[in-house]
Short mmCIF file of C-alpha atoms in Angstrom, two decimals:
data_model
loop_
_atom_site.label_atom_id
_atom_site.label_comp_id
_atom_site.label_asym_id
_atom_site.label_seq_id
_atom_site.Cartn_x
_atom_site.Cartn_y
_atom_site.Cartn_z
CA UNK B 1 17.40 -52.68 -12.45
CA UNK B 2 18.83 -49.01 -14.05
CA UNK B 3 15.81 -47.61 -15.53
CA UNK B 4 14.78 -43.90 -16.57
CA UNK B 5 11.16 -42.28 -16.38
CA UNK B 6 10.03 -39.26 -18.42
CA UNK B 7 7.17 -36.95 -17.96
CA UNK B 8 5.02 -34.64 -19.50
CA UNK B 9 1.83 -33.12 -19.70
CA UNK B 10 0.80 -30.10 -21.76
CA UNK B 11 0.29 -27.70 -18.54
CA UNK B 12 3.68 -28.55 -17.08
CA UNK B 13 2.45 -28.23 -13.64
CA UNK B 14 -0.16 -30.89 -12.16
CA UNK B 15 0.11 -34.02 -13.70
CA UNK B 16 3.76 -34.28 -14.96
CA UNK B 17 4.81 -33.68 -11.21
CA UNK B 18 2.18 -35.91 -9.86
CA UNK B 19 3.26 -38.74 -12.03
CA UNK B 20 7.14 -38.27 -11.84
CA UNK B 21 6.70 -38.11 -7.84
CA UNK B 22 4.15 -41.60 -7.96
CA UNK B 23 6.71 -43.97 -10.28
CA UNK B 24 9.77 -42.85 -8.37
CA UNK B 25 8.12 -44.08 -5.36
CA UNK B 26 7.20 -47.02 -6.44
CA UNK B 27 10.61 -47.64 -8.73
CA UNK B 28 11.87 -47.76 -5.31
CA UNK B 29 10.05 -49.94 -3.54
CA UNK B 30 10.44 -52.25 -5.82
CA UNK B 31 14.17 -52.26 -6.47
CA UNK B 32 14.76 -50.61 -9.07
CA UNK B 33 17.34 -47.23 -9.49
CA UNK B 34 14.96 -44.68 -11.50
CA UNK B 35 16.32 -41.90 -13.40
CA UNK B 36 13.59 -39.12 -13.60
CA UNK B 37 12.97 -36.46 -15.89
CA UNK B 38 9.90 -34.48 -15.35
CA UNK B 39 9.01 -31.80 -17.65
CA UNK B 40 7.35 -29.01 -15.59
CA UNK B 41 6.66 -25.45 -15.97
CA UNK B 42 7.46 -24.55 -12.51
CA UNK B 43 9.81 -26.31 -11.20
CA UNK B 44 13.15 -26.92 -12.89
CA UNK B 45 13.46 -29.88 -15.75
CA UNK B 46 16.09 -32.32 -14.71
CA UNK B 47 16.90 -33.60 -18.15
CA UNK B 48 18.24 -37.17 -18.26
CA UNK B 49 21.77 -37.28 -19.35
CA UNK B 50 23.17 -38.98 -22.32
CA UNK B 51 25.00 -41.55 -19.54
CA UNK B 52 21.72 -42.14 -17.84
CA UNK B 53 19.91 -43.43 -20.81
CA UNK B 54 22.98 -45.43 -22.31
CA UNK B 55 23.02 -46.89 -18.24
CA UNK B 56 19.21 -47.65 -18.33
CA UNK B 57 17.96 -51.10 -19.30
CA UNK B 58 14.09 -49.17 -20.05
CA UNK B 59 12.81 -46.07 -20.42
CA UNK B 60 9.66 -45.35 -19.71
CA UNK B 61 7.77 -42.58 -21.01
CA UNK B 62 4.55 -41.57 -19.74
CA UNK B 63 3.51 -38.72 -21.17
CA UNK B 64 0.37 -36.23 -22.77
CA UNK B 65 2.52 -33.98 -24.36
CA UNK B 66 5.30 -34.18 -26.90
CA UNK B 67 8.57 -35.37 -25.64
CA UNK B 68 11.94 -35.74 -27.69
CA UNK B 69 12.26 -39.47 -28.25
CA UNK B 70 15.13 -39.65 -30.66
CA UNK B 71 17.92 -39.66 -27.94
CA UNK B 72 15.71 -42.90 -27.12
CA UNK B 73 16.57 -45.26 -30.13
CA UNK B 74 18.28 -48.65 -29.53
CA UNK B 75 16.68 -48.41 -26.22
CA UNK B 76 14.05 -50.68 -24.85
CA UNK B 77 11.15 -48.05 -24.13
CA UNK B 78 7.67 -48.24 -23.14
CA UNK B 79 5.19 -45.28 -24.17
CA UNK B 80 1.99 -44.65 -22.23
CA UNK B 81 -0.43 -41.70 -21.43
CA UNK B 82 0.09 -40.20 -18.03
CA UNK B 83 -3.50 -41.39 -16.40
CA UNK B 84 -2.57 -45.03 -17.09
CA UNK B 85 0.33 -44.78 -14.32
CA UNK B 86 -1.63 -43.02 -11.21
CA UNK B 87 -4.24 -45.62 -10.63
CA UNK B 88 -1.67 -48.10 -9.49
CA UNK B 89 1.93 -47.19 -9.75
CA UNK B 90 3.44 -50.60 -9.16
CA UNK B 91 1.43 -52.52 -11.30
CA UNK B 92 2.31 -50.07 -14.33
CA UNK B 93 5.67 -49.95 -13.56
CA UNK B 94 6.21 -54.14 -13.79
CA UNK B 95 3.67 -53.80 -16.49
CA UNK B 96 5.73 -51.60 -18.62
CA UNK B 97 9.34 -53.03 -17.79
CA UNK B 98 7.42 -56.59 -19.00
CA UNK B 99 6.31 -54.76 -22.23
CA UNK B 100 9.37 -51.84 -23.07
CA UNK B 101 10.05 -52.87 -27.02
CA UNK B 102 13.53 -51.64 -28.42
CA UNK B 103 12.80 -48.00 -30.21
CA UNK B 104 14.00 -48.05 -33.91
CA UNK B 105 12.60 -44.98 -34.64
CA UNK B 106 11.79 -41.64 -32.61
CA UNK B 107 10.88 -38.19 -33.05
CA UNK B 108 12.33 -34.96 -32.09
CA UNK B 109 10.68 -32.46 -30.95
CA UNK B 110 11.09 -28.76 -31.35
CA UNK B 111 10.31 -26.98 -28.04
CA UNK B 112 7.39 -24.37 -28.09
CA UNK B 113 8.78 -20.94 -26.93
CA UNK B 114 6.87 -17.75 -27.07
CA UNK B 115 7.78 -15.53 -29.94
CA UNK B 116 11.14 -13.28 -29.26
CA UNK B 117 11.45 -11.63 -32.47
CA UNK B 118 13.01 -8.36 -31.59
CA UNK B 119 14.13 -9.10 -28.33
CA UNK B 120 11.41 -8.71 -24.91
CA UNK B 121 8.05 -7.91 -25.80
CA UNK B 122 5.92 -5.14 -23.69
CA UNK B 123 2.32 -6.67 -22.82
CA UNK B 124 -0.33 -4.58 -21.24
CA UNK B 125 -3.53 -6.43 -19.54
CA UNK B 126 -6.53 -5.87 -18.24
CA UNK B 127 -8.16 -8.08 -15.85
CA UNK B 128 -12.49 -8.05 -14.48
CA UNK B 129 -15.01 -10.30 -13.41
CA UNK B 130 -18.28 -9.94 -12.26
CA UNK B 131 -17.80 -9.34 -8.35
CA UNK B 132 -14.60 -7.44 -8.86
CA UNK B 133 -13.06 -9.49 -6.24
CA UNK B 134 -10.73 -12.84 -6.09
CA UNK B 135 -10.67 -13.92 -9.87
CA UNK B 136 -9.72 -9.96 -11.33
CA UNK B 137 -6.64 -10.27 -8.48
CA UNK B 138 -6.13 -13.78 -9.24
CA UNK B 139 -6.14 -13.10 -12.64
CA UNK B 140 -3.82 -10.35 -12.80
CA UNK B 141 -1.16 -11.97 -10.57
CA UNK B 142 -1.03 -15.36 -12.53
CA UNK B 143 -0.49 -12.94 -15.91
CA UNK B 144 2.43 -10.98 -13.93
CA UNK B 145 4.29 -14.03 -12.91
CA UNK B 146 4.40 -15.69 -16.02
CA UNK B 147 4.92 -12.70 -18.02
CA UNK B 148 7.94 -11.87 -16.09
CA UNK B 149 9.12 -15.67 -15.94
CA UNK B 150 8.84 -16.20 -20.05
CA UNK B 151 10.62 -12.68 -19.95
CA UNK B 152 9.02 -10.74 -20.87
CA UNK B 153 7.85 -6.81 -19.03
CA UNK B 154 4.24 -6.69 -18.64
CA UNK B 155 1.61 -4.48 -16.36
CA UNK B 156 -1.96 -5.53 -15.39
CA UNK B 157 -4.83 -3.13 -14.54
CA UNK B 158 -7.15 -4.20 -12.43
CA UNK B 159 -10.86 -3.69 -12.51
CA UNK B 160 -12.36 -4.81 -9.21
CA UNK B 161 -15.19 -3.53 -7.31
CA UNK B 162 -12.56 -0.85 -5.73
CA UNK B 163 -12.33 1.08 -9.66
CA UNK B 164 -9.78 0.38 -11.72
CA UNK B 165 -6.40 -0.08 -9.98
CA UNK B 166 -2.69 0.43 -12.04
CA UNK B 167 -4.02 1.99 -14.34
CA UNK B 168 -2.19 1.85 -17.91
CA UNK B 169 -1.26 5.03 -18.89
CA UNK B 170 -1.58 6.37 -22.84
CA UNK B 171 2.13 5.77 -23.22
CA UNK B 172 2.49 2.74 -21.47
CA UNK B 173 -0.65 1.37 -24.39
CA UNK B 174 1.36 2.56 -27.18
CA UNK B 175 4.60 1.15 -26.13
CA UNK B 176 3.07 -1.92 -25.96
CA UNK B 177 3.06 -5.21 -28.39
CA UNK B 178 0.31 -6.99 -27.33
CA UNK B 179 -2.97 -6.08 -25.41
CA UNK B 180 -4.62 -9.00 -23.39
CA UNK B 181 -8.18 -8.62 -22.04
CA UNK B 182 -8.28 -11.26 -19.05
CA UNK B 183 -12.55 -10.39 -18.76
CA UNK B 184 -15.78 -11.83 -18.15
CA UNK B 185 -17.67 -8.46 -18.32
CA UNK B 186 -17.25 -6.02 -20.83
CA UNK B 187 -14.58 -3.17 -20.45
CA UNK B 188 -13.85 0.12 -22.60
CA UNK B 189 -11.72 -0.89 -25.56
CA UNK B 190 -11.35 2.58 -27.22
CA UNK B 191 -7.97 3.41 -26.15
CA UNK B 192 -6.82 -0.15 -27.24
CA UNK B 193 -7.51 1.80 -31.40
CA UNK B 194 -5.05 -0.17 -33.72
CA UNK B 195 -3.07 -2.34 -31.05
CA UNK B 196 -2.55 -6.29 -31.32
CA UNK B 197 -5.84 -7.38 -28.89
CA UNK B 198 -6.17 -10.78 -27.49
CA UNK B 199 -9.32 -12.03 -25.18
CA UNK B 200 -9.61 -14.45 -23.13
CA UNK B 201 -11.17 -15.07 -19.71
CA UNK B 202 -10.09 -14.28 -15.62
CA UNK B 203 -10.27 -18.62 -15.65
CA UNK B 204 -8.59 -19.64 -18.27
CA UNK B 205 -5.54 -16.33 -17.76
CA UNK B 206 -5.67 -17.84 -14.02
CA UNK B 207 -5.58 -21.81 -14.86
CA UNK B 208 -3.65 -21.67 -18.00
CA UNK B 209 -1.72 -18.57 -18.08
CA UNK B 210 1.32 -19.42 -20.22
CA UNK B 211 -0.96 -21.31 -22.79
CA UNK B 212 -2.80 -18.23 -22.82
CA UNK B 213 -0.02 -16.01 -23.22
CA UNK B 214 0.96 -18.36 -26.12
CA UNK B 215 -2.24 -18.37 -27.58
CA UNK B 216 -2.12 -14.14 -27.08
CA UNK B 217 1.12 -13.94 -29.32
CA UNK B 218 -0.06 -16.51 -31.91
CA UNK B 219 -3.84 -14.95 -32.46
CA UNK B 220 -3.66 -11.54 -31.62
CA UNK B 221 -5.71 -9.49 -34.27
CA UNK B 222 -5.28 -5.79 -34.64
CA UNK B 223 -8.04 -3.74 -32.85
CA UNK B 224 -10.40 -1.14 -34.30
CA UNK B 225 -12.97 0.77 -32.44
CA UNK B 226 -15.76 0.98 -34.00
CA UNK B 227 -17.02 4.30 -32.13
CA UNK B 228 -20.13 2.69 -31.21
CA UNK B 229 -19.65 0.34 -27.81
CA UNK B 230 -17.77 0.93 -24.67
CA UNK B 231 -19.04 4.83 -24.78
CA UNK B 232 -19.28 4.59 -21.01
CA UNK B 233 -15.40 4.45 -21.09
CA UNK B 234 -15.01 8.22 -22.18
CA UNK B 235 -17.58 9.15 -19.77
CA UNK B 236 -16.61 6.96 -16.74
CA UNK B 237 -14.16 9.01 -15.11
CA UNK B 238 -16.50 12.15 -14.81
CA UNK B 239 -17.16 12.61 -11.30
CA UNK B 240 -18.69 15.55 -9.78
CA UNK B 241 -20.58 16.64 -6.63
CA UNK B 242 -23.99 17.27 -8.99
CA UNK B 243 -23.59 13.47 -10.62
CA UNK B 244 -22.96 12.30 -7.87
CA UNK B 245 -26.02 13.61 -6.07
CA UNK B 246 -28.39 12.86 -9.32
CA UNK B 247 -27.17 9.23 -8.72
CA UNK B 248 -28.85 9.28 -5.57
CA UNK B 249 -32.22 10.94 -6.54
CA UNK B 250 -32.37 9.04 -9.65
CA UNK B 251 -32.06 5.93 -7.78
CA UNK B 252 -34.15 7.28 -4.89
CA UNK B 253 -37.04 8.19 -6.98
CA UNK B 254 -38.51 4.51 -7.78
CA UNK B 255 -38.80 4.26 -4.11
CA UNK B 256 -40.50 7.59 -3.54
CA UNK B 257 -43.35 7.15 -6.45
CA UNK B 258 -44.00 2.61 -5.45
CA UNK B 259 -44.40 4.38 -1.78
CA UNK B 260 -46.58 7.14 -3.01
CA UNK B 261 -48.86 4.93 -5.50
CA UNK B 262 -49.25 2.78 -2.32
CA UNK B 263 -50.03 5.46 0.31
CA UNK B 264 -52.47 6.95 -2.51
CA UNK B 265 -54.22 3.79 -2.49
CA UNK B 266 -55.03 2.90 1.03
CA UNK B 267 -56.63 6.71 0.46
CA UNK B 268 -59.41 4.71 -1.78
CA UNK B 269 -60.87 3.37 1.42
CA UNK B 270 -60.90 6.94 3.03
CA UNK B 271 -58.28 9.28 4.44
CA UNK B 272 -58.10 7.34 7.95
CA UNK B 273 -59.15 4.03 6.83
CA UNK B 274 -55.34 2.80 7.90
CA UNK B 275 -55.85 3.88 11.29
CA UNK B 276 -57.84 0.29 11.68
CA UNK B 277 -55.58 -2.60 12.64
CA UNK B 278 -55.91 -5.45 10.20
CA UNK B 279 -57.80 -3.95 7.40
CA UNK B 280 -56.65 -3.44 3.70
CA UNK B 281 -55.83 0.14 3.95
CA UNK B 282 -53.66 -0.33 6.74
CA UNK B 283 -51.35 -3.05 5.33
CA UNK B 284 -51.01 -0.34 2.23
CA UNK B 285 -49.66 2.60 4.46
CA UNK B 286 -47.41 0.09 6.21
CA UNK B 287 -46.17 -0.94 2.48
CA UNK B 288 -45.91 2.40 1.39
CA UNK B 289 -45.85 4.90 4.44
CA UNK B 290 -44.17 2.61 6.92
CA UNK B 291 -41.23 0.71 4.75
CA UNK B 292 -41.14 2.62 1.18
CA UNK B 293 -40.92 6.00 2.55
CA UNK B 294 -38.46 4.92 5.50
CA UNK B 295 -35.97 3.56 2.47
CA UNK B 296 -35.86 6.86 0.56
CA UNK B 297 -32.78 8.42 3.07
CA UNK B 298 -31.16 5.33 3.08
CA UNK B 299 -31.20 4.85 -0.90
CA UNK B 300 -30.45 8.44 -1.18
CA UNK B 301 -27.34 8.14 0.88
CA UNK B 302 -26.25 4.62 -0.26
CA UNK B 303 -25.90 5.48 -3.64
CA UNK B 304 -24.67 8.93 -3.57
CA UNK B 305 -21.54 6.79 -2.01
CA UNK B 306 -22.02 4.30 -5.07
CA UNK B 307 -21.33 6.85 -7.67
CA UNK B 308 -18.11 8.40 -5.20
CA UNK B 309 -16.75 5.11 -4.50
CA UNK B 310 -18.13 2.47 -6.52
CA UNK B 311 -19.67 -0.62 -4.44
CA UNK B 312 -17.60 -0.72 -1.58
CA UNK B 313 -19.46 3.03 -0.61
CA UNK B 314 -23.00 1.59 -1.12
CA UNK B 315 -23.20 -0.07 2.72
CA UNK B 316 -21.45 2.89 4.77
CA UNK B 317 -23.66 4.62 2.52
CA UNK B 318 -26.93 3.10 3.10
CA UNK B 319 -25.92 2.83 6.96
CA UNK B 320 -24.92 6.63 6.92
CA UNK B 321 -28.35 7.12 5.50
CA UNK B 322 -30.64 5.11 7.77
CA UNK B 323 -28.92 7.22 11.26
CA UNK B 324 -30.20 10.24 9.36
CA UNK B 325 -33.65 8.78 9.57
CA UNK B 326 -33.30 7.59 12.65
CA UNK B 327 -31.81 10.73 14.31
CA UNK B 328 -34.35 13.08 12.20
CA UNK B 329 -31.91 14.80 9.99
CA UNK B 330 -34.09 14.51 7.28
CA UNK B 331 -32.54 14.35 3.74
CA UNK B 332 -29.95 17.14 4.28
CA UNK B 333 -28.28 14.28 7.13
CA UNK B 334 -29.01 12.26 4.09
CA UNK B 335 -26.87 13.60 1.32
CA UNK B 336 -24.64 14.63 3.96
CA UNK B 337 -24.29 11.05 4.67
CA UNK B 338 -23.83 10.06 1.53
CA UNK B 339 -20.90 12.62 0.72
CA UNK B 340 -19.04 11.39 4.16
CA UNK B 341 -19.63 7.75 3.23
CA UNK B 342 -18.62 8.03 -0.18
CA UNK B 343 -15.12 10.07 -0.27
CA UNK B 344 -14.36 7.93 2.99
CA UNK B 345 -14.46 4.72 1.23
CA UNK B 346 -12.80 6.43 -1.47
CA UNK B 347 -10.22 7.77 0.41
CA UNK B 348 -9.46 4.14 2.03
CA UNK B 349 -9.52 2.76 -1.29
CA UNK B 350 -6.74 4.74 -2.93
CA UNK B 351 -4.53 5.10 -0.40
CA UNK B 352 -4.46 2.12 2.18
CA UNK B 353 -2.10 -1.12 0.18
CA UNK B 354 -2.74 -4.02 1.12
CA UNK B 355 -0.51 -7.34 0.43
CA UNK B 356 -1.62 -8.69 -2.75
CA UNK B 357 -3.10 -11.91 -1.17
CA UNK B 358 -5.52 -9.38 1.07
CA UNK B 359 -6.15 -7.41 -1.82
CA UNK B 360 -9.36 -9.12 -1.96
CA UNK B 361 -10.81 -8.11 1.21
CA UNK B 362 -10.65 -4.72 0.87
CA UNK B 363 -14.27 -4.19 -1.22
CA UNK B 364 -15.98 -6.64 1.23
CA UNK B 365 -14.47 -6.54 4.63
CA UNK B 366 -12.41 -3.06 5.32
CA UNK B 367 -13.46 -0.93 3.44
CA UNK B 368 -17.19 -1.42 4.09
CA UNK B 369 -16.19 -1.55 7.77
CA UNK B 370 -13.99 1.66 8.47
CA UNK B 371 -16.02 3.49 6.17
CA UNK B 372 -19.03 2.60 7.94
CA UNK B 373 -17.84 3.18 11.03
CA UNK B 374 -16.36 6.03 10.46
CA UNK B 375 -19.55 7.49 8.77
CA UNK B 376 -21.67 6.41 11.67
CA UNK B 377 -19.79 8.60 14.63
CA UNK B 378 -19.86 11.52 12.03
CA UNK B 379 -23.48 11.03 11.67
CA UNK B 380 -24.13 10.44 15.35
CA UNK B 381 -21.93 12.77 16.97
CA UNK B 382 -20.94 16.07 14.50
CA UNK B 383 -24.09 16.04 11.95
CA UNK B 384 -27.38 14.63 13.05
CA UNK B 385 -27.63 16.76 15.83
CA UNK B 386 -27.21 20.21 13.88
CA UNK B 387 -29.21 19.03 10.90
CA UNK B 388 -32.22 17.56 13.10
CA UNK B 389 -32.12 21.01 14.99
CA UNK B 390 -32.46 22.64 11.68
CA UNK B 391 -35.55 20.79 10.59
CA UNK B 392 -37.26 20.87 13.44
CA UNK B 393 -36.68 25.04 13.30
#
């Protein structure tokens, strides 16, 4: 028997492939010459010629989406919902050439396409997530890709745990007619002042990205700053050597008063109570004397290289940190440290590329590593030595 299949589902990707693949297998096994159309969003859409239907004996139409029946009339056609044909292919298929019913009436369908009013539209994103790793990538790609394939020219700054990576530029913002914020955390805004805004999250930009881009066009409202949140924006970019270094202390400085507090209570018991194994006053000075104080260095160090390089400094940082200690350069080793660790990181960070499908390892496998490596030989060979001679002095 001549029959012809059509699918659709709203995505255009999973299911309507899935389904078209499952009744052409088992049109064929058993006996009968299928005609398939399967409406897909990434693959291309075979549509069934106006010989093919006129040839068919039943159409069958399983479908979640909206699909242009009115070439259908006169025909005998079945209609059904996509899940009711994966269970058992077979069964449907008999099942539905048993029940097709001639179509006397069917509706056309006008296919959705993303606005083109004035030609190819300019789209600037911005894409973050918590860890700053797979989903802001993820993200970012999916929104390129489809962009590019409706048409369109688009560009997508990333915000991962590296910084922000291609960046938009002021002109590149204005030139634009339509913002999308792909974000689950919250991300300056100011600069977006009087542009069409649409937000969404990393999942739904990486699941659903041409629904989203639909949805972008369609519900975009104009921005307005209202002066009063994403301040940190204006003020994020301001590095220097003394911030940097107050990042450290200020962070540093919780560990050095808990410590001190501790130490100044195993005093209570008397100034060498701690020297006695087992008692109260020694477990304090181990608390505070023996683990508290030995983090300061380390803290210092690790986030002096936070506020350089953002989290992928923090571990060649702390590590940096903890060889001072250990090699006695004392807290000059330590902000030393933290200065090497830091503008190594960053230094790997701007300027080794990666393929985007390793993009993702950089903040959690390279970068930490050379950086840390790196940092450690420094410490070890050129400056612990020096420093711990000067302290000792």
């Amino acid at each position: 028997m001549k029959i012809s299949i059509i699918t659709a589902c709203p995505s255009g990707v999973a299911n309507s492939i899935i389904a078209a693949g499952l009744l052409d297998q088992a049109a064929k096994a058993l006996g009968h010459d299928a005609s398939i159309e399967c409406h897909s969003s990434v693959v291309e859409t075979q549509t069934l010629t106006d010989a093919e239907i006129a040839e068919s004996e039943v159409v069958i139409v399983a479908a979640n989406a909206p699909v242009d029946t009115q070439r259908l009339v006169g025909k005998k056609v079945y209609q059904s919902s996509i899940s009711e044909c994966t269970t058992d292919p077979k069964a449907f298929l008999a099942n539905a050439i048993e029940k097709a019913t001639e179509l006397t009436q069917g509706a056309s369908v006008t296919p959705v396409v993303v606005e083109q009013t004035g030609g190819v539209k300019k789209i600037v994103a911005i894409t973050a997530c918590p860890t700053g790793v797979a989903h802001t990538f993820m993200a970012a790609e999916a929104l390129e890709e489809h962009g590019k394939r409706l048409g369109h020219t688009i560009k997508v700054e990333t915000r991962g745990s590296v910084g922000a990576k291609n960046q938009l530029t002021a002109q590149e913002i204005a030139d634009a007619d339509l913002v999308i914020i792909a974000a689950d955390i919250e991300v300056p805004l100011d600069r977006f002042d009087g542009k069409r805004l649409y937000k969404t999250s990393t999942g739904l930009a990486l699941k659903k990205t041409e629904q989203e881009i639909d949805k972008a066009f369609a519900q975009a409202a104009t921005y307005t700053h209202s002066g009063t949140s994403n301040q940190a924006g204006a003020t994020e970019e301001k590095k220097g050597v003394y911030k940097h270094l107050m990042t450290g202390v200020s962070h540093m400085l919780p560990v050095v008063v808990a410590g001190g507090l501790i130490i100044a209570l195993s005093f209570v018991f008397g100034i060498e109570a701690f020297k006695e194994e087992g008692t109260l006053a020694a477990a304090l000075m181990t608390i505070g004397g023996g683990s508290a104080f030995a983090l300061m260095i380390p803290v210092l160090a690790g986030f002096i290289a936070f506020s350089i390089a953002d989290r992928p400094g923090l571990a060649p940082g702390l590590i940096g940190g903890m060889l001072a200690s250990s090699t006695g350069a004392g807290f000059l080793g330590g902000i030393a440290a933290g200065f090497i660790a830091g503008y190594s990181a960053k230094l790997i960070a701007d300027k080794v590329s990666l393929p985007q499908s390793m993009e993702a390892l950089k903040p959690i496998l390279i970068i930490p590593f050379i950086a840390s490596l790196f940092t450690g030989l420094v410490m070890i060979y050129i400056v612990g030595g020096p420093v711990a001679a000067l302290w000792r002095q």
